[in-house]
Amino acid sequence: MTTIDRRGAMGLIAGSTATLALPRVARAMPKPDFLWGAATAGHQIEGNNVSADMWLLEQVTPTVFAEPSGDACDSLHRWREDVAIVKALGLNCYRFSVEWSRVEPAKGQFSQAYLDHYRRIVDHCRDHGLAPVVTFNHFTTPRWFAASGGWTQPDAPALFARYCDKVARAMAAGISHALTFNEPNLALGGKWAISPPPPAFQAKMAACLAAAAKASGSHSFSLLNAGDPAPMIPGVTAAHVAARAAIRAVRGDLPIGMSLAIPDNVAVGTDSGIARKQAEIYGPFFAVMDKDDFVGVQTYGRAYVGRDRDVAAPADATRLPDGKEWYPAAIGNVVRYAHKATGKPIMITENGIDAADDTVRQRFIPAAIASVEAAARDGVPVLGYVHWSLLDNFEWLSGYGPKYGLVAVDRTTFARTVKPSAQVLGGIARAGGTR
């Protein structure tokens, strides 16, 4: 199977009775001045998300996934343990996602049990002094949605807004910040990739989607991160606008934004297409974020932009033993860019590094945060730094190979082991920064 990193992978598959009697808003904890957190996503940690589009794609033959998600980290049942780790580290924020496919496993059929489940996570975070940053859609959609046209179907924005309304009514009172989508622009980056996916991979992807369609009794199986994303983007941007309105109708003062995948783009040559790339990949989303409260940015490194596509890093770039470029300051540069482009406050909703050697992550975290602090000193309004990821988890096409977590998870017992890098982040958070 073609080796694809985390960014490329998704781009290519283009309480007590007394407590409950009190209003959650009345018990809301004071808003922290700066969010120091760790992030997760439902499908990647919960396990057995059987009604999701991705689950089906993992099961069919052929599949482009290295392995199925299976039990993942069993966080569907162990979420209190995960929240306790975040708290024990000294962080004040936990970002997690609500799984649409659990809340609405069949079109129009909503699960009160799962709405209650996710509300309990929000309430538990609040009760333990953690700000819950909640993502309403983190890549996955219900299987029925993908099989009926996905984001290309005319009623996709209304369907997503209806789901967001249900979630907001169940838990918006306790949410700190809401994200409608996680990196919906990622698929657009494929056009600018250093090299296109090999024909064999493209053929296997097409066969995987065809098998999923057949298993669903449909003529197609449509995902934003699989196939041509262009026809889907209008549906996604309209869905963001509709979802924002639906959430605000429930709680008008809840800060709402959307996270975007943005590398630190560097122009190469006098004819660099960097402006064109930025307009194509971020422009459609910035345009509908005009009424958002903040922009979420997710950065994992630099991209060197030639005339028509990204090019390799220069020979003199500092590299890790695995050959990947070492440049933690990329996140600080992206924070500056995103604020300049939108005029909005910025929340770092993901930043991290794939490193089996945790000492690499221990060096990465202070350097990355220092670059963000430099941007803040220069006047950029930064709301928080949320590290990806809390746990070593299911990294999409790459399975369980990549190691982004602050916490290791035993694949058999699900035992959590906190890494030294987690203590590094926690120490910075408790000190209020690297300074």
Tab-separated table of C-alpha atoms in Angstrom:
chain	number	residue	atom	x	y	z
A	1	MET	CA	0.000	0.000	0.000
A	2	THR	CA	1.222	3.499	-0.796
A	3	THR	CA	2.685	5.240	2.251
A	4	ILE	CA	0.638	8.328	3.009
A	5	ASP	CA	0.984	10.602	6.024
A	6	ARG	CA	-1.936	11.782	8.152
A	7	ARG	CA	-2.554	14.964	6.195
A	8	GLY	CA	-2.234	13.234	2.855
A	9	ALA	CA	-4.415	10.316	3.841
A	10	MET	CA	-7.554	12.348	4.373
A	11	GLY	CA	-6.683	14.626	1.508
A	12	LEU	CA	-6.582	11.676	-0.822
A	13	ILE	CA	-9.751	10.016	0.252
A	14	ALA	CA	-10.587	13.388	-0.907
A	15	GLY	CA	-23.834	13.517	36.987
A	16	SER	CA	-25.986	13.312	40.349
A	17	THR	CA	-29.733	14.008	40.668
A	18	ALA	CA	-29.085	17.240	42.561
A	19	THR	CA	-26.682	18.402	39.891
A	20	LEU	CA	-29.069	17.613	37.059
A	21	ALA	CA	-31.758	19.731	38.691
A	22	LEU	CA	-29.655	22.865	38.167
A	23	PRO	CA	-29.470	24.740	34.854
A	24	ARG	CA	-26.149	24.068	33.154
A	25	VAL	CA	-25.696	27.731	32.173
A	26	ALA	CA	-26.082	28.864	35.784
A	27	ARG	CA	-23.256	26.515	36.751
A	28	ALA	CA	-20.968	27.507	33.888
A	29	MET	CA	-17.357	27.780	34.940
A	30	PRO	CA	-15.455	31.061	34.421
A	31	LYS	CA	-14.104	31.326	30.904
A	32	PRO	CA	-10.318	30.767	30.927
A	33	ASP	CA	-8.160	33.514	29.477
A	34	PHE	CA	-6.359	31.004	27.247
A	35	LEU	CA	-7.296	27.475	26.299
A	36	TRP	CA	-4.607	24.857	26.832
A	37	GLY	CA	-5.933	21.560	25.564
A	38	ALA	CA	-5.708	18.257	23.779
A	39	ALA	CA	-7.932	17.023	20.972
A	40	THR	CA	-9.597	13.797	19.882
A	41	ALA	CA	-12.204	12.774	17.313
A	42	GLY	CA	-15.032	10.303	17.772
A	43	HIS	CA	-14.344	7.787	15.030
A	44	GLN	CA	-10.651	7.740	15.821
A	45	ILE	CA	-11.004	6.879	19.517
A	46	GLU	CA	-14.507	5.618	20.351
A	47	GLY	CA	-14.597	2.301	18.509
A	48	ASN	CA	-17.260	0.361	16.622
A	49	ASN	CA	-18.784	3.367	14.886
A	50	VAL	CA	-20.735	0.945	12.723
A	51	SER	CA	-23.202	3.395	11.156
A	52	ALA	CA	-20.487	5.682	9.789
A	53	ASP	CA	-19.351	5.967	6.190
A	54	MET	CA	-15.725	5.334	7.126
A	55	TRP	CA	-16.575	2.128	8.996
A	56	LEU	CA	-18.087	0.651	5.855
A	57	LEU	CA	-15.118	1.686	3.727
A	58	GLU	CA	-12.824	-0.080	6.219
A	59	GLN	CA	-14.793	-3.319	5.870
A	60	VAL	CA	-15.350	-3.725	2.125
A	61	THR	CA	-13.095	-5.489	-0.354
A	62	PRO	CA	-10.994	-3.940	-1.671
A	63	THR	CA	-10.304	-1.269	0.938
A	64	VAL	CA	-7.805	1.561	0.930
A	65	PHE	CA	-7.470	1.381	4.719
A	66	ALA	CA	-4.397	-0.306	6.193
A	67	GLU	CA	-6.604	-1.846	8.871
A	68	PRO	CA	-10.112	-1.352	10.330
A	69	SER	CA	-10.730	0.979	13.257
A	70	GLY	CA	-12.410	-1.779	15.288
A	71	ASP	CA	-12.508	-0.982	18.992
A	72	ALA	CA	-10.223	2.031	18.455
A	73	CYS	CA	-9.245	3.251	21.957
A	74	ASP	CA	-12.578	2.120	23.470
A	75	SER	CA	-13.217	5.734	24.457
A	76	LEU	CA	-16.938	5.239	23.958
A	77	HIS	CA	-16.730	3.564	27.363
A	78	ARG	CA	-13.464	5.004	28.746
A	79	TRP	CA	-14.124	8.686	28.073
A	80	ARG	CA	-14.110	9.556	31.797
A	81	GLU	CA	-10.579	8.183	31.998
A	82	ASP	CA	-9.564	10.356	29.056
A	83	VAL	CA	-11.091	13.470	30.617
A	84	ALA	CA	-9.324	12.658	33.898
A	85	ILE	CA	-5.974	12.540	32.087
A	86	VAL	CA	-6.573	15.958	30.516
A	87	LYS	CA	-7.417	17.375	33.941
A	88	ALA	CA	-4.471	15.704	35.673
A	89	LEU	CA	-2.040	17.161	33.149
A	90	GLY	CA	-3.047	20.678	34.150
A	91	LEU	CA	-4.818	21.514	30.899
A	92	ASN	CA	-8.073	23.482	30.945
A	93	CYS	CA	-9.639	22.368	27.667
A	94	TYR	CA	-10.718	19.152	25.969
A	95	ARG	CA	-11.698	19.118	22.318
A	96	PHE	CA	-13.801	16.163	21.147
A	97	SER	CA	-16.384	15.468	18.477
A	98	VAL	CA	-19.981	14.307	18.357
A	99	GLU	CA	-20.547	11.445	15.909
A	100	TRP	CA	-23.414	12.273	13.561
A	101	SER	CA	-23.793	8.591	12.686
A	102	ARG	CA	-24.474	7.700	16.337
A	103	VAL	CA	-26.924	10.578	16.851
A	104	GLU	CA	-28.781	9.931	13.553
A	105	PRO	CA	-27.989	6.339	12.506
A	106	ALA	CA	-30.942	6.302	10.093
A	107	LYS	CA	-32.286	9.360	8.307
A	108	GLY	CA	-34.692	11.214	10.580
A	109	GLN	CA	-34.197	8.794	13.496
A	110	PHE	CA	-32.370	10.499	16.342
A	111	SER	CA	-30.880	8.704	19.329
A	112	GLN	CA	-31.717	10.413	22.612
A	113	ALA	CA	-29.372	7.964	24.325
A	114	TYR	CA	-26.374	9.214	22.333
A	115	LEU	CA	-27.390	12.852	22.693
A	116	ASP	CA	-27.419	12.192	26.445
A	117	HIS	CA	-24.048	10.425	26.168
A	118	TYR	CA	-22.314	13.380	24.556
A	119	ARG	CA	-24.079	15.825	26.879
A	120	ARG	CA	-22.636	13.876	29.810
A	121	ILE	CA	-19.137	14.384	28.416
A	122	VAL	CA	-19.756	18.130	28.139
A	123	ASP	CA	-21.160	18.276	31.669
A	124	HIS	CA	-18.330	16.132	33.063
A	125	CYS	CA	-15.733	18.442	31.520
A	126	ARG	CA	-17.468	21.465	33.021
A	127	ASP	CA	-17.742	19.802	36.425
A	128	HIS	CA	-13.973	19.219	36.345
A	129	GLY	CA	-13.007	22.709	35.219
A	130	LEU	CA	-12.374	21.871	31.576
A	131	ALA	CA	-13.713	23.935	28.686
A	132	PRO	CA	-15.431	21.568	26.193
A	133	VAL	CA	-14.584	22.511	22.607
A	134	VAL	CA	-17.007	20.447	20.534
A	135	THR	CA	-16.722	19.570	16.847
A	136	PHE	CA	-20.070	18.784	15.237
A	137	ASN	CA	-18.544	17.019	12.222
A	138	HIS	CA	-15.052	15.515	12.250
A	139	PHE	CA	-14.769	13.959	8.767
A	140	THR	CA	-17.293	11.144	9.188
A	141	THR	CA	-20.956	11.201	8.166
A	142	PRO	CA	-23.731	8.607	8.548
A	143	ARG	CA	-23.667	5.792	6.028
A	144	TRP	CA	-27.158	6.737	4.788
A	145	PHE	CA	-25.918	10.275	4.077
A	146	ALA	CA	-22.954	9.092	2.000
A	147	ALA	CA	-25.118	6.612	0.098
A	148	SER	CA	-27.695	9.261	-0.812
A	149	GLY	CA	-25.310	11.778	-2.370
A	150	GLY	CA	-23.346	13.136	0.556
A	151	TRP	CA	-22.598	16.842	0.308
A	152	THR	CA	-23.780	16.987	-3.308
A	153	GLN	CA	-27.446	16.305	-2.472
A	154	PRO	CA	-29.571	19.489	-2.506
A	155	ASP	CA	-30.833	19.054	1.042
A	156	ALA	CA	-27.398	18.362	2.567
A	157	PRO	CA	-27.165	21.779	4.306
A	158	ALA	CA	-30.658	21.367	5.774
A	159	LEU	CA	-29.914	17.827	6.929
A	160	PHE	CA	-26.710	18.913	8.640
A	161	ALA	CA	-28.404	21.955	10.215
A	162	ARG	CA	-31.187	19.695	11.556
A	163	TYR	CA	-28.592	17.446	13.185
A	164	CYS	CA	-26.732	20.463	14.624
A	165	ASP	CA	-30.005	21.779	16.056
A	166	LYS	CA	-30.557	18.475	17.879
A	167	VAL	CA	-27.016	18.497	19.282
A	168	ALA	CA	-27.206	22.156	20.293
A	169	ARG	CA	-30.512	21.656	22.118
A	170	ALA	CA	-28.993	18.747	24.013
A	171	MET	CA	-25.700	20.334	25.110
A	172	ALA	CA	-24.969	23.834	23.780
A	173	ALA	CA	-25.522	25.362	27.224
A	174	GLY	CA	-22.313	23.746	28.446
A	175	ILE	CA	-20.099	24.008	25.362
A	176	SER	CA	-17.204	26.474	25.480
A	177	HIS	CA	-16.611	26.771	21.716
A	178	ALA	CA	-18.288	25.016	18.790
A	179	LEU	CA	-16.735	23.933	15.494
A	180	THR	CA	-19.123	23.026	12.698
A	181	PHE	CA	-16.555	21.189	10.569
A	182	ASN	CA	-13.068	19.780	10.909
A	183	GLU	CA	-10.830	20.617	7.950
A	184	PRO	CA	-13.451	20.551	5.179
A	185	ASN	CA	-10.875	22.194	2.912
A	186	LEU	CA	-8.396	19.333	3.179
A	187	ALA	CA	-9.587	17.534	0.064
A	188	LEU	CA	-8.923	20.612	-2.073
A	189	GLY	CA	-5.221	20.330	-1.335
A	190	GLY	CA	-4.884	17.249	-3.525
A	191	LYS	CA	-4.564	19.409	-6.636
A	192	TRP	CA	-1.483	21.036	-5.117
A	193	ALA	CA	0.157	17.866	-3.815
A	194	ILE	CA	3.810	17.333	-4.709
A	195	SER	CA	2.814	14.277	-6.708
A	196	PRO	CA	-0.625	12.859	-7.505
A	197	PRO	CA	-1.651	9.506	-6.022
A	198	PRO	CA	-0.439	6.587	-8.152
A	199	PRO	CA	-2.934	5.185	-10.679
A	200	ALA	CA	-3.067	1.926	-8.731
A	201	PHE	CA	-4.187	3.784	-5.609
A	202	GLN	CA	-6.789	5.770	-7.531
A	203	ALA	CA	-8.171	2.553	-9.012
A	204	LYS	CA	-8.300	0.919	-5.588
A	205	MET	CA	-10.100	3.955	-4.151
A	206	ALA	CA	-12.691	3.826	-6.918
A	207	ALA	CA	-13.209	0.110	-6.312
A	208	CYS	CA	-13.523	0.703	-2.563
A	209	LEU	CA	-16.211	3.343	-3.096
A	210	ALA	CA	-18.031	1.122	-5.587
A	211	ALA	CA	-18.043	-1.742	-3.089
A	212	ALA	CA	-19.445	0.571	-0.398
A	213	ALA	CA	-22.162	1.771	-2.752
A	214	LYS	CA	-23.125	-1.806	-3.594
A	215	ALA	CA	-23.210	-2.764	0.089
A	216	SER	CA	-25.502	0.223	0.682
A	217	GLY	CA	-27.833	-0.609	-2.207
A	218	SER	CA	-26.920	2.669	-3.847
A	219	HIS	CA	-25.434	3.735	-7.170
A	220	SER	CA	-22.804	5.867	-5.410
A	221	PHE	CA	-21.036	6.473	-2.106
A	222	SER	CA	-20.026	10.096	-1.758
A	223	LEU	CA	-17.449	11.452	0.685
A	224	LEU	CA	-15.824	14.870	0.796
A	225	ASN	CA	-12.378	13.312	1.057
A	226	ALA	CA	-12.834	10.840	-1.767
A	227	GLY	CA	-13.058	11.681	-5.437
A	228	ASP	CA	-13.405	15.184	-6.850
A	229	PRO	CA	-14.199	17.585	-3.967
A	230	ALA	CA	-15.209	20.496	-6.198
A	231	PRO	CA	-18.913	19.562	-6.545
A	232	MET	CA	-19.166	19.061	-2.777
A	233	ILE	CA	-17.671	22.345	-1.524
A	234	PRO	CA	-20.812	24.477	-2.164
A	235	GLY	CA	-22.821	21.997	-0.102
A	236	VAL	CA	-20.308	22.097	2.736
A	237	THR	CA	-20.004	25.875	2.854
A	238	ALA	CA	-23.801	26.243	2.741
A	239	ALA	CA	-24.026	23.632	5.503
A	240	HIS	CA	-21.635	25.659	7.658
A	241	VAL	CA	-23.813	28.757	7.296
A	242	ALA	CA	-26.994	26.785	8.008
A	243	ALA	CA	-25.435	24.999	10.984
A	244	ARG	CA	-24.131	28.246	12.463
A	245	ALA	CA	-27.637	29.704	12.282
A	246	ALA	CA	-29.157	26.583	13.841
A	247	ILE	CA	-26.710	26.567	16.744
A	248	ARG	CA	-27.071	30.300	17.375
A	249	ALA	CA	-30.867	29.940	17.410
A	250	VAL	CA	-30.399	27.682	20.432
A	251	ARG	CA	-27.634	29.675	22.151
A	252	GLY	CA	-26.784	33.032	20.675
A	253	ASP	CA	-23.653	33.686	22.706
A	254	LEU	CA	-21.858	30.418	21.923
A	255	PRO	CA	-18.621	31.149	20.016
A	256	ILE	CA	-18.756	29.309	16.689
A	257	GLY	CA	-16.072	28.672	14.105
A	258	MET	CA	-14.690	26.084	11.720
A	259	SER	CA	-11.254	24.508	11.594
A	260	LEU	CA	-9.180	24.576	8.426
A	261	ALA	CA	-6.100	22.612	7.438
A	262	ILE	CA	-3.460	25.236	6.704
A	263	PRO	CA	0.231	24.456	6.352
A	264	ASP	CA	2.796	27.243	6.547
A	265	ASN	CA	2.877	27.990	2.821
A	266	VAL	CA	6.211	29.266	1.515
A	267	ALA	CA	6.565	30.738	-1.955
A	268	VAL	CA	9.215	29.115	-4.138
A	269	GLY	CA	10.437	31.044	-7.166
A	270	THR	CA	9.272	34.307	-8.671
A	271	ASP	CA	6.325	32.572	-10.341
A	272	SER	CA	5.028	30.811	-7.219
A	273	GLY	CA	1.292	30.100	-7.290
A	274	ILE	CA	0.954	30.694	-3.551
A	275	ALA	CA	-1.757	33.363	-3.916
A	276	ARG	CA	-3.724	31.086	-6.243
A	277	LYS	CA	-3.368	28.156	-3.865
A	278	GLN	CA	-4.561	30.204	-0.912
A	279	ALA	CA	-7.544	31.508	-2.880
A	280	GLU	CA	-8.534	28.020	-4.028
A	281	ILE	CA	-8.082	26.090	-0.788
A	282	TYR	CA	-8.996	28.623	1.903
A	283	GLY	CA	-10.936	31.313	0.030
A	284	PRO	CA	-14.301	29.500	-0.266
A	285	PHE	CA	-14.297	28.861	3.482
A	286	PHE	CA	-13.028	32.260	4.596
A	287	ALA	CA	-15.882	33.739	2.539
A	288	VAL	CA	-18.560	32.025	4.642
A	289	MET	CA	-16.753	32.553	7.952
A	290	ASP	CA	-17.423	36.288	7.915
A	291	LYS	CA	-19.998	35.913	10.705
A	292	ASP	CA	-17.974	33.354	12.675
A	293	ASP	CA	-16.497	34.215	16.046
A	294	PHE	CA	-13.094	32.662	15.405
A	295	VAL	CA	-11.067	30.614	12.935
A	296	GLY	CA	-9.657	27.240	13.917
A	297	VAL	CA	-6.298	26.396	12.352
A	298	GLN	CA	-4.641	22.998	12.069
A	299	THR	CA	-0.997	22.913	11.090
A	300	TYR	CA	1.577	20.147	10.824
A	301	GLY	CA	4.426	21.773	8.895
A	302	ARG	CA	5.412	23.814	5.885
A	303	ALA	CA	4.435	23.517	2.236
A	304	TYR	CA	6.746	24.886	-0.439
A	305	VAL	CA	4.599	26.273	-3.247
A	306	GLY	CA	5.870	26.275	-6.804
A	307	ARG	CA	4.035	27.623	-9.836
A	308	ASP	CA	1.313	24.970	-10.076
A	309	ARG	CA	1.897	22.599	-7.160
A	310	ASP	CA	3.874	22.114	-3.997
A	311	VAL	CA	7.518	21.145	-4.369
A	312	ALA	CA	9.990	19.329	-2.159
A	313	ALA	CA	11.604	21.081	0.799
A	314	PRO	CA	15.022	22.556	0.045
A	315	ALA	CA	18.043	20.358	0.518
A	316	ASP	CA	19.293	22.435	3.443
A	317	ALA	CA	16.034	22.128	5.421
A	318	THR	CA	16.445	20.772	8.945
A	319	ARG	CA	15.154	17.221	9.006
A	320	LEU	CA	14.317	14.477	11.452
A	321	PRO	CA	15.875	11.008	11.114
A	322	ASP	CA	12.815	9.844	9.122
A	323	GLY	CA	13.473	12.556	6.529
A	324	LYS	CA	10.547	14.822	7.437
A	325	GLU	CA	11.259	18.513	7.843
A	326	TRP	CA	11.641	19.847	11.376
A	327	TYR	CA	9.959	23.241	11.648
A	328	PRO	CA	7.788	23.659	14.793
A	329	ALA	CA	7.412	27.409	14.118
A	330	ALA	CA	5.063	26.659	11.202
A	331	ILE	CA	2.064	27.065	13.506
A	332	GLY	CA	3.062	30.593	14.527
A	333	ASN	CA	3.300	31.648	10.887
A	334	VAL	CA	-0.128	30.163	10.111
A	335	VAL	CA	-1.697	31.957	13.074
A	336	ARG	CA	-0.441	35.231	11.620
A	337	TYR	CA	-1.668	34.391	8.116
A	338	ALA	CA	-5.158	33.289	9.172
A	339	HIS	CA	-5.724	36.386	11.288
A	340	LYS	CA	-4.485	38.705	8.540
A	341	ALA	CA	-6.712	36.972	5.968
A	342	THR	CA	-9.881	37.034	8.076
A	343	GLY	CA	-9.481	39.610	10.843
A	344	LYS	CA	-10.782	36.953	13.247
A	345	PRO	CA	-9.408	35.636	16.540
A	346	ILE	CA	-7.546	32.357	16.043
A	347	MET	CA	-7.802	29.083	17.914
A	348	ILE	CA	-5.193	26.418	17.288
A	349	THR	CA	-7.470	23.384	17.165
A	350	GLU	CA	-4.731	20.971	16.077
A	351	ASN	CA	-0.953	21.040	16.075
A	352	GLY	CA	1.335	18.116	16.661
A	353	ILE	CA	3.802	15.667	15.220
A	354	ASP	CA	3.904	11.996	14.289
A	355	ALA	CA	6.771	10.676	16.392
A	356	ALA	CA	7.331	7.176	17.747
A	357	ASP	CA	10.279	8.697	19.636
A	358	ASP	CA	8.564	10.852	22.252
A	359	THR	CA	11.679	12.958	22.804
A	360	VAL	CA	10.953	14.506	19.401
A	361	ARG	CA	7.512	15.587	20.632
A	362	GLN	CA	9.034	16.868	23.870
A	363	ARG	CA	11.201	19.234	21.815
A	364	PHE	CA	8.417	20.084	19.369
A	365	ILE	CA	5.799	21.324	21.829
A	366	PRO	CA	7.764	24.187	23.500
A	367	ALA	CA	9.128	25.377	20.146
A	368	ALA	CA	5.679	25.382	18.517
A	369	ILE	CA	4.064	27.204	21.427
A	370	ALA	CA	6.858	29.771	21.506
A	371	SER	CA	6.075	30.663	17.887
A	372	VAL	CA	2.406	31.157	18.814
A	373	GLU	CA	3.369	33.328	21.771
A	374	ALA	CA	5.496	35.481	19.456
A	375	ALA	CA	2.470	36.021	17.200
A	376	ALA	CA	0.334	36.927	20.208
A	377	ARG	CA	2.939	39.455	21.378
A	378	ASP	CA	2.696	41.032	17.953
A	379	GLY	CA	-1.027	41.548	18.408
A	380	VAL	CA	-2.631	38.444	16.932
A	381	PRO	CA	-5.627	37.467	19.102
A	382	VAL	CA	-5.013	33.790	19.933
A	383	LEU	CA	-7.702	32.001	21.928
A	384	GLY	CA	-5.900	28.765	22.654
A	385	TYR	CA	-3.521	25.959	21.792
A	386	VAL	CA	-5.086	22.499	21.457
A	387	HIS	CA	-2.630	19.712	20.738
A	388	TRP	CA	-3.310	16.764	18.441
A	389	SER	CA	-3.743	14.281	19.811
A	390	LEU	CA	-4.540	13.248	23.350
A	391	LEU	CA	-4.263	9.552	22.412
A	392	ASP	CA	-2.399	7.441	19.928
A	393	ASN	CA	-5.414	6.570	17.809
A	394	PHE	CA	-6.801	5.432	14.476
A	395	GLU	CA	-5.207	7.618	11.811
A	396	TRP	CA	-7.539	6.899	8.906
A	397	LEU	CA	-5.908	5.202	5.911
A	398	SER	CA	-2.714	4.658	7.903
A	399	GLY	CA	-4.461	2.737	10.680
A	400	TYR	CA	-2.724	2.614	14.037
A	401	GLY	CA	0.814	3.125	12.722
A	402	PRO	CA	1.259	6.900	13.238
A	403	LYS	CA	1.918	8.103	16.775
A	404	TYR	CA	0.562	11.605	17.401
A	405	GLY	CA	-0.594	11.015	20.968
A	406	LEU	CA	0.431	12.500	24.274
A	407	VAL	CA	-0.793	9.211	25.689
A	408	ALA	CA	-0.007	5.702	24.444
A	409	VAL	CA	-2.843	3.170	24.238
A	410	ASP	CA	-2.291	-0.583	24.500
A	411	ARG	CA	-4.003	-2.132	21.485
A	412	THR	CA	-5.183	-5.173	23.500
A	413	THR	CA	-5.981	-3.900	27.000
A	414	PHE	CA	-6.637	-0.228	26.088
A	415	ALA	CA	-4.471	0.784	29.054
A	416	ARG	CA	-3.414	4.427	28.824
A	417	THR	CA	0.225	5.391	29.474
A	418	VAL	CA	0.972	9.102	29.748
A	419	LYS	CA	4.100	10.055	27.806
A	420	PRO	CA	6.703	12.564	29.032
A	421	SER	CA	5.617	14.959	26.245
A	422	ALA	CA	2.193	15.218	27.900
A	423	GLN	CA	3.915	16.441	31.051
A	424	VAL	CA	5.818	18.995	28.978
A	425	LEU	CA	2.558	20.419	27.619
A	426	GLY	CA	0.948	20.288	31.050
A	427	GLY	CA	3.868	22.108	32.612
A	428	ILE	CA	3.623	24.892	30.032
A	429	ALA	CA	-0.118	25.144	30.577
A	430	ARG	CA	0.232	25.373	34.363
A	431	ALA	CA	2.916	28.043	33.972
A	432	GLY	CA	0.745	30.000	31.552
A	433	GLY	CA	3.233	29.714	28.695
A	434	THR	CA	6.870	29.096	27.883
A	435	ARG	CA	8.063	32.442	29.178
